[in-house]
């Protein structure tokens, strides 16, 4: 029997195929589109999602059934001593809190639910960290404790290409949306822990957004992510985007490489649950601190 099984959800951006390659399970996130339920990366592809979204379909997210999640726990516990489950941030969905309550009530010491306050590429990095720790022989409890300890050591900055979906979700007023549309505003939002929040609302071009996000990540690296001994090379860098066109994302990767030539920069689509609230054309940069060696 193996010690630890790793489980995450599709908000991490890890596909079912990638999950198989990594040796982990991925819970598909459910979406309701015009009254019909879909499962991310099973019955809902990226292409189909954006086609529905741009055609003004009524798209909403929901949390996975706790019954489905616990069935996966039971299945994994047949061949593993413990399960480490890494869902999306509790600040963005109640699914994490539901899983935590269920684990404490029925799986104490067997299932460890990590509320690591992350989503998309930073959540993905947490999963990769968990796999690395598992391969080093760490048990589930120790992996859980470390991921909880370092959970705030990451940030995502996201440039939004259209205000349409922020208005639709009530994050900005119709008046602000109208003015922003006339001025061609492309605001920059951030996820630093609990929720999607405002960062720089008056940005107007994609190129300027790239510069702002890059400089802010550099500042984070040199301040809150710096080691006590002054070391700043202990980071992961990621780029993410919404929509099916990754041209701007790949150009952004090259721009970042000019500042960080020795780093491998991950480039992935934003999770659909984020894209649902911000629409297509978004561009993001994330930085997260590497786990201790």
XYZ file of N, CA and C in Angstrom, residues 45-249:
615
model
N -15.126 21.275 -23.078
C -13.772 21.634 -23.493
C -13.582 23.144 -23.381
N -12.326 23.580 -23.433
C -12.032 25.020 -23.457
C -12.738 25.691 -24.628
N -12.664 25.058 -25.794
C -13.260 25.640 -27.011
C -14.769 25.794 -26.872
N -15.417 24.765 -26.349
C -16.870 24.797 -26.195
C -17.282 25.843 -25.163
N -16.522 25.936 -24.075
C -16.825 26.908 -23.033
C -16.787 28.329 -23.590
N -15.710 28.672 -24.307
C -15.573 30.044 -24.807
C -16.554 30.339 -25.929
N -16.912 29.322 -26.687
C -17.944 29.522 -27.700
C -19.266 29.890 -27.041
N -19.618 29.186 -25.979
C -20.858 29.473 -25.249
C -20.789 30.849 -24.591
N -19.626 31.163 -23.984
C -19.480 32.420 -23.257
C -19.592 33.614 -24.191
N -18.908 33.556 -25.326
C -18.937 34.686 -26.264
C -20.278 34.829 -26.967
N -21.062 33.763 -26.979
C -22.408 33.829 -27.562
C -23.458 34.194 -26.528
N -22.995 34.740 -25.389
C -23.877 35.237 -24.322
C -24.770 34.169 -23.711
N -24.280 32.940 -23.659
C -25.013 31.897 -22.939
C -25.006 32.227 -21.450
N -25.970 31.704 -20.734
C -26.039 31.897 -19.286
C -25.135 30.861 -18.624
N -23.937 31.299 -18.225
C -22.918 30.389 -17.697
C -22.716 30.638 -16.211
N -22.743 29.575 -15.422
C -22.483 29.703 -13.987
C -21.709 28.493 -13.498
N -21.046 28.675 -12.369
C -20.259 27.594 -11.775
C -20.978 27.054 -10.545
N -20.626 25.867 -10.152
C -21.127 25.305 -8.897
C -20.052 24.411 -8.311
N -20.238 23.992 -7.073
C -19.235 23.150 -6.452
C -19.515 21.677 -6.755
N -18.482 20.863 -6.815
C -18.694 19.443 -7.078
C -19.467 18.790 -5.936
N -20.219 17.786 -6.255
C -20.974 17.057 -5.237
C -20.022 16.467 -4.208
N -20.311 16.688 -2.924
C -19.457 16.121 -1.883
C -19.526 14.593 -1.925
N -20.635 14.056 -2.386
C -20.736 12.612 -2.538
C -19.756 12.084 -3.573
N -19.615 12.820 -4.656
C -18.652 12.424 -5.688
C -17.231 12.493 -5.144
N -16.934 13.570 -4.403
C -15.593 13.753 -3.847
C -15.272 12.647 -2.842
N -16.208 12.330 -1.959
C -15.942 11.293 -0.954
C -15.820 9.913 -1.586
N -16.513 9.688 -2.686
C -16.337 8.423 -3.408
C -14.897 8.290 -3.912
N -14.332 9.398 -4.382
C -12.933 9.393 -4.804
C -12.009 9.142 -3.614
N -12.325 9.770 -2.472
C -11.523 9.517 -1.273
C -11.529 8.031 -0.928
N -12.733 7.434 -0.924
C -12.859 6.019 -0.576
C -12.067 5.146 -1.547
N -12.158 5.487 -2.822
C -11.437 4.721 -3.842
C -9.928 4.809 -3.623
N -9.439 6.004 -3.352
C -8.005 6.194 -3.158
C -7.511 5.532 -1.873
N -8.352 5.531 -0.835
C -7.948 4.950 0.438
C -7.888 3.429 0.400
N -8.412 2.834 -0.643
C -8.282 1.382 -0.786
C -6.830 0.966 -0.993
N -6.040 1.879 -1.602
C -4.642 1.548 -1.910
C -3.641 2.542 -1.339
N -4.120 3.486 -0.520
C -3.239 4.485 0.078
C -3.595 4.680 1.547
N -2.615 5.049 2.331
C -2.852 5.292 3.752
C -3.600 6.601 3.975
N -3.253 7.640 3.199
C -3.878 8.942 3.353
C -4.103 9.597 1.986
N -4.986 10.594 1.995
C -5.257 11.400 0.800
C -4.993 12.862 1.133
N -4.255 13.548 0.267
C -4.091 15.000 0.367
C -4.911 15.617 -0.762
N -5.961 16.354 -0.387
C -6.871 16.957 -1.363
C -6.599 18.457 -1.435
N -6.321 18.953 -2.647
C -5.964 20.358 -2.858
C -6.998 21.004 -3.784
N -8.110 21.490 -3.229
C -9.129 22.159 -4.049
C -8.830 23.646 -4.192
N -9.697 24.349 -4.926
C -9.552 25.785 -5.070
C -9.744 26.494 -3.732
N -9.290 27.737 -3.656
C -9.341 28.533 -2.436
C -10.753 28.617 -1.850
N -10.829 28.535 -0.520
C -12.115 28.702 0.162
C -12.663 30.110 -0.020
N -11.789 31.055 -0.374
C -12.248 32.419 -0.606
C -12.979 32.594 -1.915
N -12.899 31.590 -2.789
C -13.527 31.671 -4.102
C -14.668 30.677 -4.277
N -14.783 29.717 -3.375
C -15.840 28.709 -3.476
C -16.037 28.062 -2.113
N -17.255 27.590 -1.867
C -17.549 26.901 -0.612
C -17.155 25.428 -0.660
N -16.708 24.942 -1.829
C -16.400 23.514 -1.961
C -15.272 23.095 -1.025
N -14.311 23.989 -0.796
C -13.200 23.662 0.096
C -13.699 23.508 1.535
N -14.507 24.441 2.000
C -15.027 24.368 3.360
C -15.886 23.123 3.554
N -16.691 22.783 2.539
C -17.519 21.581 2.614
C -16.658 20.336 2.754
N -15.585 20.286 1.960
C -14.677 19.135 2.012
C -13.968 19.058 3.359
N -13.543 20.197 3.896
C -12.866 20.209 5.195
C -13.783 19.666 6.285
N -15.033 20.131 6.295
C -15.985 19.677 7.311
C -16.237 18.177 7.204
N -16.375 17.694 5.992
C -16.623 16.269 5.775
C -15.424 15.426 6.201
N -14.228 15.892 5.861
C -13.015 15.153 6.220
C -12.859 15.065 7.736
N -13.124 16.165 8.438
C -13.003 16.171 9.894
C -14.037 15.261 10.547
N -15.234 15.199 9.959
C -16.313 14.409 10.550
C -16.162 12.916 10.288
N -15.648 12.563 9.102
C -15.687 11.152 8.696
C -14.349 10.546 8.284
N -13.315 11.381 8.100
C -12.036 10.865 7.597
C -10.851 11.403 8.391
N -11.055 11.615 9.678
C -10.009 12.183 10.521
C -8.735 11.342 10.451
N -7.629 11.993 10.126
C -6.350 11.308 10.035
C -6.137 10.552 8.741
N -7.151 10.539 7.871
C -7.066 9.817 6.600
C -7.064 10.758 5.395
N -7.884 11.805 5.463
C -7.976 12.772 4.371
C -7.605 14.154 4.906
N -6.639 14.796 4.249
C -6.179 16.132 4.640
C -6.533 17.108 3.515
N -7.453 18.021 3.810
C -7.910 18.994 2.816
C -7.126 20.286 2.992
N -6.381 20.660 1.970
C -5.521 21.844 2.034
C -6.300 23.069 1.570
N -6.517 24.020 2.484
C -7.106 25.303 2.086
C -5.950 26.252 1.818
N -5.374 26.143 0.613
C -4.134 26.879 0.354
C -4.347 28.236 -0.316
N -5.611 28.675 -0.405
C -5.931 30.016 -0.897
C -5.398 30.267 -2.303
N -5.404 29.245 -3.138
C -4.876 29.399 -4.492
C -5.864 28.891 -5.534
N -5.607 29.278 -6.774
C -6.391 28.800 -7.907
C -5.526 28.900 -9.161
N -5.905 28.166 -10.178
C -5.240 28.194 -11.470
C -3.763 27.826 -11.348
N -2.857 28.612 -11.928
C -1.455 28.197 -12.018
C -0.759 28.087 -10.659
N -1.184 28.876 -9.666
C -0.557 28.751 -8.345
C -1.084 27.523 -7.612
N -2.350 27.197 -7.826
C -2.895 25.947 -7.278
C -2.188 24.751 -7.922
N -1.961 24.858 -9.217
C -1.225 23.810 -9.941
C 0.158 23.601 -9.319
N 0.831 24.712 -8.976
C 2.160 24.588 -8.381
C 2.091 23.888 -7.030
N 1.031 24.146 -6.261
C 0.871 23.452 -4.982
C 0.745 21.946 -5.183
N 0.036 21.552 -6.226
C -0.109 20.126 -6.526
C 1.255 19.526 -6.878
N 2.016 20.236 -7.705
C 3.348 19.753 -8.068
C 4.256 19.684 -6.836
N 4.106 20.657 -5.920
C 4.873 20.621 -4.672
C 4.502 19.388 -3.853
N 3.199 19.095 -3.785
C 2.738 17.931 -3.023
C 3.299 16.639 -3.604
N 3.329 16.547 -4.931
C 3.886 15.360 -5.586
C 5.367 15.221 -5.263
N 6.085 16.349 -5.291
C 7.515 16.328 -4.973
C 7.751 15.848 -3.545
N 6.946 16.354 -2.615
C 7.086 15.957 -1.216
C 6.737 14.490 -1.017
N 5.698 14.039 -1.700
C 5.330 12.622 -1.640
C 6.487 11.748 -2.117
N 7.114 12.149 -3.209
C 8.223 11.368 -3.761
C 9.446 11.364 -2.846
N 9.509 12.360 -1.954
C 10.601 12.400 -0.974
C 10.295 11.548 0.261
N 9.083 10.982 0.280
C 8.716 10.110 1.396
C 7.911 10.770 2.492
N 7.457 12.002 2.274
C 6.654 12.687 3.291
C 5.295 12.009 3.419
N 4.736 12.006 4.628
C 3.385 11.467 4.801
C 2.353 12.563 4.553
N 1.083 12.175 4.500
C 0.019 13.108 4.152
C -0.100 14.277 5.106
N 0.034 14.015 6.403
C -0.099 15.081 7.392
C 1.002 16.123 7.237
N 2.232 15.679 7.009
C 3.348 16.612 6.851
C 3.202 17.440 5.571
N 2.749 16.805 4.492
C 2.525 17.544 3.236
C 1.466 18.609 3.454
N 0.366 18.229 4.088
C -0.730 19.160 4.392
C -0.225 20.347 5.210
N 0.545 20.068 6.252
C 1.018 21.133 7.141
C 1.928 22.108 6.412
N 2.792 21.610 5.536
C 3.689 22.521 4.812
C 2.917 23.373 3.808
N 1.983 22.760 3.067
C 1.218 23.523 2.086
C 0.364 24.599 2.760
N -0.157 24.298 3.939
C -0.912 25.307 4.690
C 0.014 26.435 5.162
N 1.220 26.071 5.533
C 2.173 27.059 6.049
C 2.583 28.070 4.981
N 2.729 27.605 3.743
C 3.248 28.482 2.679
C 2.148 29.020 1.769
N 0.890 28.851 2.147
C -0.200 29.119 1.211
C -0.301 30.575 0.748
N 0.146 31.518 1.569
C 0.037 32.917 1.168
C 1.263 33.407 0.407
N 2.178 32.515 0.108
C 3.411 32.919 -0.571
C 3.256 32.833 -2.087
N 2.194 33.426 -2.583
C 1.961 33.474 -4.027
C 0.994 34.601 -4.345
N 1.048 35.074 -5.581
C 0.142 36.128 -6.059
C -0.105 35.942 -7.546
N -1.330 36.220 -7.965
C -1.653 36.279 -9.390
C -2.143 37.688 -9.704
N -1.624 38.265 -10.797
C -2.117 39.539 -11.326
C -2.766 39.253 -12.673
N -3.996 39.747 -12.862
C -4.780 39.398 -14.049
C -5.283 40.663 -14.743
N -4.881 40.850 -15.997
C -5.435 41.932 -16.812
C -6.718 41.449 -17.478
N -7.781 42.216 -17.317
C -9.079 41.880 -17.897
C -9.272 42.673 -19.182
N -9.594 41.980 -20.262
C -9.708 42.631 -21.566
C -11.050 43.306 -21.783
N -12.085 42.846 -21.091
C -13.422 43.413 -21.231
C -14.069 43.566 -19.858
N -14.865 44.631 -19.695
C -15.559 44.867 -18.430
C -16.923 44.191 -18.388
N -17.311 43.570 -19.469
C -18.646 42.982 -19.603
C -18.972 42.012 -18.478
N -18.016 41.132 -18.170
C -18.309 40.063 -17.210
C -18.172 40.536 -15.769
N -17.322 41.543 -15.532
C -17.264 42.138 -14.202
C -18.578 42.854 -13.896
N -19.142 43.508 -14.898
C -20.442 44.152 -14.736
C -21.517 43.103 -14.495
N -21.505 42.055 -15.275
C -22.515 40.996 -15.163
C -22.481 40.341 -13.792
N -21.263 40.191 -13.224
C -21.135 39.567 -11.913
C -21.302 40.527 -10.754
N -21.566 41.811 -11.055
C -21.794 42.793 -10.008
C -20.538 43.317 -9.354
N -19.356 43.058 -9.968
C -18.098 43.517 -9.382
C -17.829 44.989 -9.687
N -18.439 45.518 -10.763
C -18.409 46.952 -11.026
C -19.818 47.391 -11.403
N -20.108 48.681 -11.240
C -21.441 49.187 -11.540
C -21.628 49.357 -13.043
N -22.872 49.373 -13.523
C -23.117 49.628 -14.950
C -22.516 50.949 -15.415
N -22.555 51.976 -14.549
C -21.991 53.278 -14.926
C -20.493 53.178 -15.112
N -19.819 52.495 -14.187
C -18.365 52.331 -14.293
C -18.013 51.516 -15.523
N -18.831 50.537 -15.825
C -18.598 49.718 -17.010
C -18.728 50.544 -18.277
N -19.744 51.419 -18.320
C -19.965 52.258 -19.495
C -18.791 53.219 -19.711
N -18.355 53.870 -18.633
C -17.226 54.797 -18.737
C -15.955 54.039 -19.125
N -15.748 52.915 -18.479
C -14.563 52.109 -18.767
C -14.531 51.621 -20.188
N -15.713 51.302 -20.732
C -15.782 50.859 -22.118
C -15.406 51.960 -23.088
N -15.866 53.162 -22.819
C -15.543 54.310 -23.675
C -14.040 54.595 -23.639
N -13.450 54.495 -22.450
C -12.022 54.792 -22.293
C -11.125 53.597 -22.616
N -11.757 52.470 -22.966
C -11.029 51.232 -23.290
C -10.138 50.779 -22.130
N -10.707 50.835 -20.933
C -9.982 50.438 -19.733
C -9.786 48.920 -19.718
N -8.585 48.500 -19.370
C -8.262 47.082 -19.187
C -7.698 46.919 -17.774
N -8.574 46.809 -16.778
C -8.118 46.804 -15.386
C -7.281 45.575 -15.050
N -6.472 45.717 -14.004
C -5.672 44.605 -13.504
C -6.215 44.215 -12.133
N -6.564 42.959 -12.006
C -7.072 42.415 -10.755
C -5.991 41.547 -10.115
N -6.231 41.147 -8.891
C -5.252 40.296 -8.220
C -5.944 39.244 -7.366
N -5.282 38.113 -7.219
C -5.691 37.102 -6.245
C -4.501 36.913 -5.320
N -4.638 37.429 -4.110
C -3.594 37.288 -3.099
C -4.241 36.653 -1.880
N -4.495 35.373 -1.982
C -5.124 34.687 -0.873
C -6.596 34.443 -1.104
N -7.450 35.249 -0.486
C -8.842 34.850 -0.368
C -9.695 35.039 -1.614
N -9.526 36.123 -2.371
C -10.511 36.377 -3.414
C -9.925 37.190 -4.554
N -10.710 37.276 -5.630
C -10.374 38.139 -6.762
C -10.656 39.570 -6.354
N -9.655 40.455 -6.482
C -9.804 41.818 -5.981
C -9.192 42.813 -6.952
N -9.452 44.088 -6.725
C -8.916 45.154 -7.568
C -7.436 45.368 -7.276
N -6.679 45.714 -8.347
C -5.278 46.090 -8.162
C -4.986 47.418 -8.850
N -5.151 47.492 -10.169
C -4.896 48.735 -10.913
C -6.030 48.899 -11.922
N -6.997 49.759 -11.612
C -8.222 49.822 -12.414
C -8.114 50.732 -13.626
N -7.078 51.568 -13.724
C -7.030 52.563 -14.803
C -6.058 52.203 -15.922
N -5.590 50.996 -15.964
C -4.738 50.572 -17.076
C -5.534 50.575 -18.386
N -4.849 50.921 -19.516
C -5.589 51.059 -20.772
C -5.065 50.207 -21.920
N -3.887 49.627 -21.814
C -3.380 48.819 -22.924
C -2.808 47.498 -22.413
N -2.780 46.512 -23.297
C -2.228 45.207 -22.946
C -0.736 45.317 -22.657
N -0.011 46.070 -23.481
C 1.435 46.198 -23.285
C 1.768 46.857 -21.952
N 0.985 47.850 -21.574
C 1.214 48.494 -20.286
C 0.887 47.536 -19.150
N -0.160 46.739 -19.339
C -0.527 45.754 -18.319
C 0.600 44.753 -18.109
N 1.231 44.323 -19.184
C 2.362 43.393 -19.060
C 3.467 43.999 -18.212
N 3.783 45.269 -18.483
C 4.852 45.932 -17.728
C 4.488 46.053 -16.248
N 3.235 46.430 -15.988
C 2.799 46.600 -14.600
C 2.858 45.262 -13.857
N 2.337 44.209 -14.463
C 2.310 42.906 -13.799
C 3.720 42.371 -13.561
N 4.592 42.553 -14.551
C 5.971 42.092 -14.395
C 6.676 42.854 -13.278
N 6.543 44.174 -13.258
C 7.207 44.967 -12.228
C 6.657 44.658 -10.840
N 5.358 44.389 -10.750
C 4.786 44.075 -9.448
C 5.272 42.722 -8.946
N 5.403 41.753 -9.855
C 5.929 40.448 -9.459
C 7.387 40.571 -9.009
N 8.162 41.413 -9.712
C 9.554 41.654 -9.301
C 9.587 42.263 -7.897
N 8.683 43.194 -7.641
C 8.617 43.804 -6.307
C 8.264 42.766 -5.247
N 7.301 41.893 -5.567
C 6.924 40.840 -4.615
C 8.104 39.916 -4.319
N 8.851 39.578 -5.363
C 10.010 38.698 -5.199
C 11.043 39.330 -4.272
N 11.208 40.636 -4.402
C 12.224 41.335 -3.619
C 11.745 41.802 -2.251
N 10.491 41.528 -1.938
C 9.964 41.933 -0.623
C 9.373 40.721 0.098
N 8.100 40.443 -0.122
C 7.435 39.422 0.697
C 7.891 37.991 0.402
N 8.488 37.738 -0.760
C 8.946 36.390 -1.076
C 10.444 36.195 -0.826
N 11.110 37.244 -0.399
C 12.552 37.152 -0.156
C 12.835 36.311 1.093
N 13.869 35.489 1.017
C 14.299 34.689 2.165
C 14.959 35.594 3.217
N 14.953 35.172 4.474
C 15.611 35.978 5.515
C 17.070 36.288 5.212
N 17.740 35.392 4.460
C 19.141 35.642 4.126
C 19.312 36.500 2.877
N 18.180 37.010 2.334
C 18.238 37.879 1.168
C 18.087 37.166 -0.158
N 18.004 35.863 -0.152
C 17.892 35.095 -1.392
C 16.555 35.365 -2.085
N 16.598 35.549 -3.412
C 15.374 35.828 -4.175
C 15.203 34.905 -5.382
N 16.008 33.853 -5.461
C 15.917 32.961 -6.621
C 15.075 31.713 -6.347
N 14.315 31.739 -5.259
C 13.529 30.585 -4.821
C 12.060 30.719 -5.237
N 11.816 30.923 -6.524
C 10.456 31.239 -6.981
C 10.069 30.411 -8.212
N 8.772 30.366 -8.434
C 8.206 29.844 -9.672
C 7.478 30.987 -10.378
N 7.599 31.051 -11.695
C 6.924 32.081 -12.485
C 5.957 31.424 -13.456
N 4.766 32.000 -13.552
C 3.751 31.437 -14.432
C 3.019 32.533 -15.204
N 2.581 32.201 -16.403
C 1.722 33.066 -17.215
C 0.445 32.284 -17.506
N -0.680 32.980 -17.499
C -1.952 32.332 -17.806
C -2.799 33.271 -18.662
N -3.780 32.707 -19.333
C -4.609 33.496 -20.246
C -5.989 32.873 -20.360
N -6.970 33.677 -20.784
C -8.312 33.151 -21.053
C -8.606 33.268 -22.541
N -9.397 32.323 -23.027
C -9.692 32.281 -24.454
C -8.856 31.212 -25.133
N -9.011 31.122 -26.450
C -8.305 30.085 -27.207
C -7.087 30.613 -27.962
N -6.842 31.915 -27.879
C -5.686 32.528 -28.537
C -4.615 32.818 -27.485
N -3.463 32.157 -27.592
C -2.400 32.355 -26.595
C -1.269 33.253 -27.089
N -1.518 34.014 -28.158
C -0.469 34.854 -28.752
C 0.115 35.836 -27.745
N -0.760 36.606 -27.068
C -0.274 37.580 -26.086
C 0.450 36.894 -24.936
N -0.033 35.726 -24.554
C 0.587 34.994 -23.450
C 2.010 34.571 -23.807
